[in-house]
mmCIF file of C-alpha atoms in Angstrom:
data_model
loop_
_atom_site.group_PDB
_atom_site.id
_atom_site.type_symbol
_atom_site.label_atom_id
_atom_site.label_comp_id
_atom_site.label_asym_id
_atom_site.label_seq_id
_atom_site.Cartn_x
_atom_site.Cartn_y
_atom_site.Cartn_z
ATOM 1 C CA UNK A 1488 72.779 -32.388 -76.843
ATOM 2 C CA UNK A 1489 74.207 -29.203 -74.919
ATOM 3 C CA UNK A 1490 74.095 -26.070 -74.719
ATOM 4 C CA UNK A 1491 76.586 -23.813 -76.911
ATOM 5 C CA UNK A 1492 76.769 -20.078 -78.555
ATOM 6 C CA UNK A 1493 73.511 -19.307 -80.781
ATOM 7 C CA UNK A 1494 74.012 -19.809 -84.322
ATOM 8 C CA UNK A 1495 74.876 -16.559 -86.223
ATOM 9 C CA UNK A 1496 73.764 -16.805 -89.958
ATOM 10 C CA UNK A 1497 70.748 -16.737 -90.723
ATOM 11 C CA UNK A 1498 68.883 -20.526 -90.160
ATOM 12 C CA UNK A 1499 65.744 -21.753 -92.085
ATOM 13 C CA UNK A 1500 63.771 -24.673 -90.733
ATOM 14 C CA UNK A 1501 61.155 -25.905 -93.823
ATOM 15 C CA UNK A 1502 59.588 -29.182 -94.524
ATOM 16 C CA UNK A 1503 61.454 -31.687 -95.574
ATOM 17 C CA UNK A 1504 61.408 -32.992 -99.412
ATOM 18 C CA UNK A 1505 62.696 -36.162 -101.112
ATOM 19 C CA UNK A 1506 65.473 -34.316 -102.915
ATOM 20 C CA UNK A 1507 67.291 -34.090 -99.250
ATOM 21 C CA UNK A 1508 67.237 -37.560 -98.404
ATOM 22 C CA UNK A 1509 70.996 -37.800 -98.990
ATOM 23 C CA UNK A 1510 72.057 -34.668 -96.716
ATOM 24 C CA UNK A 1511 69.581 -36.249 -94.088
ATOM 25 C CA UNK A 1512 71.372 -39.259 -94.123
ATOM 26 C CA UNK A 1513 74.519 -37.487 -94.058
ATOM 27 C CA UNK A 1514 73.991 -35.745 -90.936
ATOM 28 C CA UNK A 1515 72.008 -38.226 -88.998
ATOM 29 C CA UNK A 1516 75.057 -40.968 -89.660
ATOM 30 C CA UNK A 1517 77.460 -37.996 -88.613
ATOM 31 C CA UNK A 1518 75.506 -37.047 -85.455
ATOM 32 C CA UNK A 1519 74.736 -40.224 -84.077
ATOM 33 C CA UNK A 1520 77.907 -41.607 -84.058
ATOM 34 C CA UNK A 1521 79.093 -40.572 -79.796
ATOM 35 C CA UNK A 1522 75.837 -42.178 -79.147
ATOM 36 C CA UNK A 1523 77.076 -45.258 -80.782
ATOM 37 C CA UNK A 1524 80.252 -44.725 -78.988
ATOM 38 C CA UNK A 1525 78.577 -44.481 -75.938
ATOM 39 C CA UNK A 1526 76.161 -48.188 -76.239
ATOM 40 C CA UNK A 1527 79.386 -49.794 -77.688
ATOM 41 C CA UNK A 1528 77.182 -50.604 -81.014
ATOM 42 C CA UNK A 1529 77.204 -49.147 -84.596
ATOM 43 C CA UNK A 1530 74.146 -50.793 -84.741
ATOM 44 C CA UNK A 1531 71.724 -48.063 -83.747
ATOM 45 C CA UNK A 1532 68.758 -47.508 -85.806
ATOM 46 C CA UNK A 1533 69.626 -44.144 -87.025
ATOM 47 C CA UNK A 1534 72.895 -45.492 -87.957
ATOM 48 C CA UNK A 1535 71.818 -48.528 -89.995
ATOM 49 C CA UNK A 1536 68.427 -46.687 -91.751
ATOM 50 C CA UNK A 1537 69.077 -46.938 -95.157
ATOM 51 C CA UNK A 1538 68.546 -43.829 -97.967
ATOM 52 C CA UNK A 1539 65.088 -45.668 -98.965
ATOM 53 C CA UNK A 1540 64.013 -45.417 -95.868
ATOM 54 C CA UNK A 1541 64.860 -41.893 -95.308
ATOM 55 C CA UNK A 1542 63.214 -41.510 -98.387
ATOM 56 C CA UNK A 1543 59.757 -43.656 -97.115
ATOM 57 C CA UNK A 1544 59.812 -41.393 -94.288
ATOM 58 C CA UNK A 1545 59.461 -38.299 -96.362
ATOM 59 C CA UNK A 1546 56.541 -39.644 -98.308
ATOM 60 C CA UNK A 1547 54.580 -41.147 -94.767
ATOM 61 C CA UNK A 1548 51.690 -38.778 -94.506
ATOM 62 C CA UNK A 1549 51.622 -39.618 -90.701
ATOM 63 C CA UNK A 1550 55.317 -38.813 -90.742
ATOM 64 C CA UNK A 1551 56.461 -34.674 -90.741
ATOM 65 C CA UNK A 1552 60.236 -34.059 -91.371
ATOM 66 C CA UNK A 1553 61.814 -30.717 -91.113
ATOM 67 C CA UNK A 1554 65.077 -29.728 -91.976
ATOM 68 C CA UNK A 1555 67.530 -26.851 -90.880
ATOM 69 C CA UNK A 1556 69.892 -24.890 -93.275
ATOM 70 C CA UNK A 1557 72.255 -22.356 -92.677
ATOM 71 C CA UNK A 1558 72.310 -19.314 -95.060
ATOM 72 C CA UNK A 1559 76.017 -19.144 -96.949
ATOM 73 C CA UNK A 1560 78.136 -17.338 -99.845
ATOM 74 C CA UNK A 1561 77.441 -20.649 -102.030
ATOM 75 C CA UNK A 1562 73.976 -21.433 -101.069
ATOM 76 C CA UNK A 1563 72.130 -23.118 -98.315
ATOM 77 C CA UNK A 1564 73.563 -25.780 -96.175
ATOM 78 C CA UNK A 1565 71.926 -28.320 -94.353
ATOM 79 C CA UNK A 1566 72.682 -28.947 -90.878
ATOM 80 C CA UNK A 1567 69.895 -30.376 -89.241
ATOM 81 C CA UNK A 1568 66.911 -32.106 -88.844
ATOM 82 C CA UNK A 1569 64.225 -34.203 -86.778
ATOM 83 C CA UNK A 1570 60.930 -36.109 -87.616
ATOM 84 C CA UNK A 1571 57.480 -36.559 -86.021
ATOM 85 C CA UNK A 1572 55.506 -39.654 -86.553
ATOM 86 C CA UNK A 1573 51.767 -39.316 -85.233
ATOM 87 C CA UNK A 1574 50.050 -42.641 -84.275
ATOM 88 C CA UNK A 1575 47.070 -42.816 -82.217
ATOM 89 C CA UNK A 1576 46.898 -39.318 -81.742
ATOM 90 C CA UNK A 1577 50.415 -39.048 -80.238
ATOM 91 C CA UNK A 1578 53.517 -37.312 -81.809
ATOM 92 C CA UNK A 1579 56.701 -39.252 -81.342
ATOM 93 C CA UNK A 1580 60.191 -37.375 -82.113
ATOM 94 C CA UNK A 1581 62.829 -39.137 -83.459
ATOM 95 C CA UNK A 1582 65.887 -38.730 -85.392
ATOM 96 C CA UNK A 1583 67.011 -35.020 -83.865
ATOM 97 C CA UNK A 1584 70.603 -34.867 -85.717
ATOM 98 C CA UNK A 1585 72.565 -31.693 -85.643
ATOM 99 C CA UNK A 1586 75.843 -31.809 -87.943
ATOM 100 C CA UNK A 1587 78.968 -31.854 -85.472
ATOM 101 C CA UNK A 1588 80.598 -28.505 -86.412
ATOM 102 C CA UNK A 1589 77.229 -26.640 -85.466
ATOM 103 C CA UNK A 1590 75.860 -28.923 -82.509
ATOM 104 C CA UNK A 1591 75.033 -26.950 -79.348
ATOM 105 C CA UNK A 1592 74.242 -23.744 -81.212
ATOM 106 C CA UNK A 1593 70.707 -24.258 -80.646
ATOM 107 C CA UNK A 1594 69.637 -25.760 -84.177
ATOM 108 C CA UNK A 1595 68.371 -28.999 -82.228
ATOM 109 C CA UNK A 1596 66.066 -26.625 -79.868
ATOM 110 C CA UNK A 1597 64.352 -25.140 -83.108
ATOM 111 C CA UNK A 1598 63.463 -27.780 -84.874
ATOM 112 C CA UNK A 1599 61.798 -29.864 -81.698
ATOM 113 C CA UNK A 1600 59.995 -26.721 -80.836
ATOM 114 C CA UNK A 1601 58.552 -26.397 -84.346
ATOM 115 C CA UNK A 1602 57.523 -29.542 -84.521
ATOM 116 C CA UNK A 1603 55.821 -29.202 -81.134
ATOM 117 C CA UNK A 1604 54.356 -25.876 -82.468
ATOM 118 C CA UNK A 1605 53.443 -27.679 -86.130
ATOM 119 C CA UNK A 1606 51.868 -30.571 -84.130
ATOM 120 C CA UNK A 1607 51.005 -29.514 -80.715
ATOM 121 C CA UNK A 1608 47.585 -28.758 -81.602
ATOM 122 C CA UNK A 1609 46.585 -32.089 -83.093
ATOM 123 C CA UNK A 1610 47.746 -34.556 -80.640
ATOM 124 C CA UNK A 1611 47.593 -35.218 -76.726
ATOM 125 C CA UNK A 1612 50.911 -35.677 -76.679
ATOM 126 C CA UNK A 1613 54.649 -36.242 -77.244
ATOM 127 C CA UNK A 1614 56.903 -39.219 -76.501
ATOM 128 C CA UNK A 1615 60.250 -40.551 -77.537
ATOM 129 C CA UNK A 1616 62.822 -43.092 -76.979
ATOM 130 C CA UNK A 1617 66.584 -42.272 -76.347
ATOM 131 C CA UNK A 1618 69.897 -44.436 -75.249
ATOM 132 C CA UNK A 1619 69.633 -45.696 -71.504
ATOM 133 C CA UNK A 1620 73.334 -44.001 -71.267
ATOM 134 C CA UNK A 1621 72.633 -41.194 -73.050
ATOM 135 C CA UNK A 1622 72.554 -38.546 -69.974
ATOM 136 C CA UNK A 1623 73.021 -35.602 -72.118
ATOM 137 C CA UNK A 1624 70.190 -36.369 -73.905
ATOM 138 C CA UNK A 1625 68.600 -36.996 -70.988
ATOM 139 C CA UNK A 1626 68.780 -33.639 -69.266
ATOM 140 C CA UNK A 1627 68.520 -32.073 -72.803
ATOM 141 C CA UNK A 1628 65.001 -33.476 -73.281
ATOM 142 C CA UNK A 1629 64.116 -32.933 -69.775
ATOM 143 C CA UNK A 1630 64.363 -28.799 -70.301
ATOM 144 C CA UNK A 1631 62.073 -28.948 -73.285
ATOM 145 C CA UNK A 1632 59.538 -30.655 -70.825
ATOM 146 C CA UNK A 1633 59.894 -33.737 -71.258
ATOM 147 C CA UNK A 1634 59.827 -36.216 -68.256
ATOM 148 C CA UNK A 1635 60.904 -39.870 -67.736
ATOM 149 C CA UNK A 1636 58.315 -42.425 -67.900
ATOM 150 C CA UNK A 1637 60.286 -46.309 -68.589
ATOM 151 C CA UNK A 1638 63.423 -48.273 -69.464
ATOM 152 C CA UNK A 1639 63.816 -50.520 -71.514
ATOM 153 C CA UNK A 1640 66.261 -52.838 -73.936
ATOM 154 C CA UNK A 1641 65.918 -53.241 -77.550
ATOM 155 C CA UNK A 1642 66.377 -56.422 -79.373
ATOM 156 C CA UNK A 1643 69.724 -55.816 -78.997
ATOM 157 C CA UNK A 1644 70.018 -55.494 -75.551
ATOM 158 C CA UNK A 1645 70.663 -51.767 -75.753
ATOM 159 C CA UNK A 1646 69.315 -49.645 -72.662
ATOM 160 C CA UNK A 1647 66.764 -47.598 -73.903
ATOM 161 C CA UNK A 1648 64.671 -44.754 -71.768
ATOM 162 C CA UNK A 1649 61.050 -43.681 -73.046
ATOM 163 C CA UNK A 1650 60.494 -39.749 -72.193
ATOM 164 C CA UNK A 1651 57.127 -38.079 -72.729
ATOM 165 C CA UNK A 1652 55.816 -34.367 -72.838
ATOM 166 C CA UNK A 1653 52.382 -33.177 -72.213
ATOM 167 C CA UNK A 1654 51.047 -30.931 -74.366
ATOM 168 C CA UNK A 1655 49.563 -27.861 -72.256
ATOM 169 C CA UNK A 1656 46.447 -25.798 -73.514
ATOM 170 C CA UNK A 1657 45.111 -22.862 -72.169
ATOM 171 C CA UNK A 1658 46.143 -20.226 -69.257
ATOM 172 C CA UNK A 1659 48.624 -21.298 -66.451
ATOM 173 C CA UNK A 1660 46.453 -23.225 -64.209
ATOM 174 C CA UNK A 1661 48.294 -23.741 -60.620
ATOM 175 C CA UNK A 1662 47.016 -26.876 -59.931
ATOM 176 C CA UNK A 1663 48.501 -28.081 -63.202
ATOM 177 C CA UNK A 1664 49.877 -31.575 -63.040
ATOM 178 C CA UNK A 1665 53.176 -30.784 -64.280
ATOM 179 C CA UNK A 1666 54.962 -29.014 -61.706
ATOM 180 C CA UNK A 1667 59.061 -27.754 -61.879
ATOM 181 C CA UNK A 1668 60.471 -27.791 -58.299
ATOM 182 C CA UNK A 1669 63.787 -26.665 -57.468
ATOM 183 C CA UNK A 1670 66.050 -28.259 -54.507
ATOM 184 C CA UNK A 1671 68.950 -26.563 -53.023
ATOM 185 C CA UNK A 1672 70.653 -30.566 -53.328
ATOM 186 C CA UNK A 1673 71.108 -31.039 -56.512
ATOM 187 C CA UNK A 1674 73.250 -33.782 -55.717
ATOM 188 C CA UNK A 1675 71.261 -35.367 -53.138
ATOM 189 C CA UNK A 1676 68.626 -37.956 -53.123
ATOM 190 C CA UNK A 1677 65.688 -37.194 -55.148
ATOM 191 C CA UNK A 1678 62.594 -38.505 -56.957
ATOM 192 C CA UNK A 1679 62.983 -39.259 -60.536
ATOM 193 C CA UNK A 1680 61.261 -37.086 -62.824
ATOM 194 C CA UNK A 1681 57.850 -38.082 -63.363
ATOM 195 C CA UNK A 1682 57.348 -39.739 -59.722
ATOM 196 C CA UNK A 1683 54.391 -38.471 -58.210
ATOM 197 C CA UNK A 1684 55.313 -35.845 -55.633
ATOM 198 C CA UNK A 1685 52.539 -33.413 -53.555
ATOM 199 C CA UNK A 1686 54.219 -32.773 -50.726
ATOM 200 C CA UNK A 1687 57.878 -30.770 -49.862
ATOM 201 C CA UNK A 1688 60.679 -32.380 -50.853
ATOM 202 C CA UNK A 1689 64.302 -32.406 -49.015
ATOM 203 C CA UNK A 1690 65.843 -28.997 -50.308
ATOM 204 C CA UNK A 1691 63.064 -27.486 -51.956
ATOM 205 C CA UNK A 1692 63.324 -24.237 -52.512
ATOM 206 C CA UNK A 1693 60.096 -23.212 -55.058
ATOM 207 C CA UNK A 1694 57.595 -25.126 -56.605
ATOM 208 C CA UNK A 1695 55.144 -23.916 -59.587
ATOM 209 C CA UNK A 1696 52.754 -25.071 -62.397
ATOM 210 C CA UNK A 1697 55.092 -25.413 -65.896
ATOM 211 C CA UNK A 1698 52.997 -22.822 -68.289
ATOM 212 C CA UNK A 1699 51.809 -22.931 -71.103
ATOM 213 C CA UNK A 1700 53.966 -22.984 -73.759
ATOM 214 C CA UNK A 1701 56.974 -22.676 -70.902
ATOM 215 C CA UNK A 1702 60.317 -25.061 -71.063
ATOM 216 C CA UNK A 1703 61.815 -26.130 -68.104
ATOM 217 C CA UNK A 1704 64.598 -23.521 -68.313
ATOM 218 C CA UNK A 1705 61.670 -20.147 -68.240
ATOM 219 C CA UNK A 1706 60.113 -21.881 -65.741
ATOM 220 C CA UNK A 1707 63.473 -22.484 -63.229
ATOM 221 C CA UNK A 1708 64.577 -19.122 -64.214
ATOM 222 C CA UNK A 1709 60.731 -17.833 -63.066
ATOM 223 C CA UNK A 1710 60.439 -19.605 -59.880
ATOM 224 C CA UNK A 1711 64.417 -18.728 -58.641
ATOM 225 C CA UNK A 1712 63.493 -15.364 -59.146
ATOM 226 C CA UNK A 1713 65.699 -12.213 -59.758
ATOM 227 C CA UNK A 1714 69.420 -12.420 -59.877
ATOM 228 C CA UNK A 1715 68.918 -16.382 -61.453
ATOM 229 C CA UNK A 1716 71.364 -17.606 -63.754
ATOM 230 C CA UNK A 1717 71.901 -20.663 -65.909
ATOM 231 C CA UNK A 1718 74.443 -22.415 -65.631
ATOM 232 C CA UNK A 1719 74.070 -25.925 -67.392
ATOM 233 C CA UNK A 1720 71.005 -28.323 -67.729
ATOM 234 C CA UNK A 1721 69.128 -28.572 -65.109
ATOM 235 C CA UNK A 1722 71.276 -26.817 -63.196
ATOM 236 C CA UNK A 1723 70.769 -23.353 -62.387
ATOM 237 C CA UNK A 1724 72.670 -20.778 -59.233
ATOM 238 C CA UNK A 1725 70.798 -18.309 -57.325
ATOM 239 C CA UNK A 1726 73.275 -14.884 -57.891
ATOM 240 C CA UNK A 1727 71.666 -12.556 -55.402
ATOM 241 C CA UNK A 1728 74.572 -13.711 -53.044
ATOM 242 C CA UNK A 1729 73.889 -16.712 -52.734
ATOM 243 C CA UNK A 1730 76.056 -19.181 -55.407
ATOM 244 C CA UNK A 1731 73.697 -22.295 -53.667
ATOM 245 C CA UNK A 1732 73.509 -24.597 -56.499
ATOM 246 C CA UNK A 1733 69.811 -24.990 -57.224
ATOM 247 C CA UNK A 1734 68.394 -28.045 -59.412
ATOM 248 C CA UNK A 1735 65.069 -28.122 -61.332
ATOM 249 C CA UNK A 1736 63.254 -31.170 -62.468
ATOM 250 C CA UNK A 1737 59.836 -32.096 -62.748
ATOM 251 C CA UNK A 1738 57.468 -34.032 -61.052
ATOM 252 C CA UNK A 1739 53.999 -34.900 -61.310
ATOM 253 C CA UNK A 1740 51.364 -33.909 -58.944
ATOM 254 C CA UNK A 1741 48.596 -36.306 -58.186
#
């Protein structure tokens, strides 16, 4: 997912009810099909989930769906939507479909941060998987805090990359363990996120604790200081003259 232009009517994220198991289906074929495109399958699980099991999903009490619908002259119209399944007291996202037409308007972004808002406070946690070649995905998850912990294949032999998120409680603490650092080589070598890092890396520029509550964006933003401004994932450029490309990731301290 990328960034685009806001979405200008009037959005509405609510629960999810049986009666929309067709226009989830809809949209989750629809959006999933580049990411098909990309693993040279059609055989991805959101692509071959049937309408009864869209339909057992709604009806999982460990499962919460949410939908997103924009307001129109001839009703609602549903355009998004994304599911949380809690086991063992972690929340795993899955299924985050935007409809084509409105993808990058920030409909994605709302309903993963409601869900992390819904759920946040009853689980340790979030994790999900995403395609191995999916590198939009990648550095879309990655600035809502989410950092890269395996890869994988499925049964198919698909790549497949596992991404968590902690969930942070309480006031900023600076010797958090999640820590944003930004590097003046943004195309240079690098730790991936999620390697343990204490000391100064090659390039850094600013390090801080991610805040409560903060995505990776704020927190890049924050730590660049005045005159910041963002430019695409991960990828931000110090204005104050000085166009130095800076890059933020995340890293854990031990």
């Amino acid at each position: 997912m990328t960034a685009g232009p806001a979405v200008s009517p009037p959005l509405l994220l609510r629960a999810a009810d049986p009666a929309d198991a067709g226009e989830i289906l809809t949209v989750q074929r629809a959006a999933f099909v580049t990411e098909a495109q990309a693993h040279d399958t059609p055989h991805l699980p959101p692509l071959v989930e049937t309408l009864t099991e869209v339909r057992a999903a709604l009806t999982d009490g460990g499962t919460r769906v949410l939908v997103a619908e924009l307001a129109g002259p001839r009703g609602g119209r549903l355009v998004g939507a994304a599911r949380c399944t809690v086991r063992d007291g972690r929340g795993w996202i899955g299924r985050v479909a935007v409809a084509p037409d409105v993808a990058g308007t920030g409909i994605g972004s709302a309903l993963l941060q409601r869900l992390h808002d819904d759920l946040g406070p009853s689980v340790t946690g979030f994790s999900l998987w995403t395609g191995g070649r999916s590198t939009g995905n990648h550095a879309w998850y990655a600035g809502h805090g989410y950092l890269v912990t395996g890869r994988t294949a499925d049964h198919l032999g698909v790549p497949v990359v596992t991404m968590a998120r902690p969930v942070l409680r309480g006031a900023p603490d600076p010797l958090a363990s999640v820590v944003v650092v930004l590097s003046a080589a943004p195309d240079g070598p690098r730790p991936d996120p999620g390697e343990v890092a204490a000391g100064p890396l090659p390039g850094e520029l600013a390090r801080g604790a991610l805040r409560h509550g903060e995505s990776l964006r704020t927190a890049a933003l924050r730590l660049a200081g005045p005159g910041a401004a963002f430019v695409r994932p991960l990828a931000y450029y110090r204005t104050g003259g000085d166009d130095t490309p800076v890059l933020a990731t995340v890293l854990v301290r031990p």
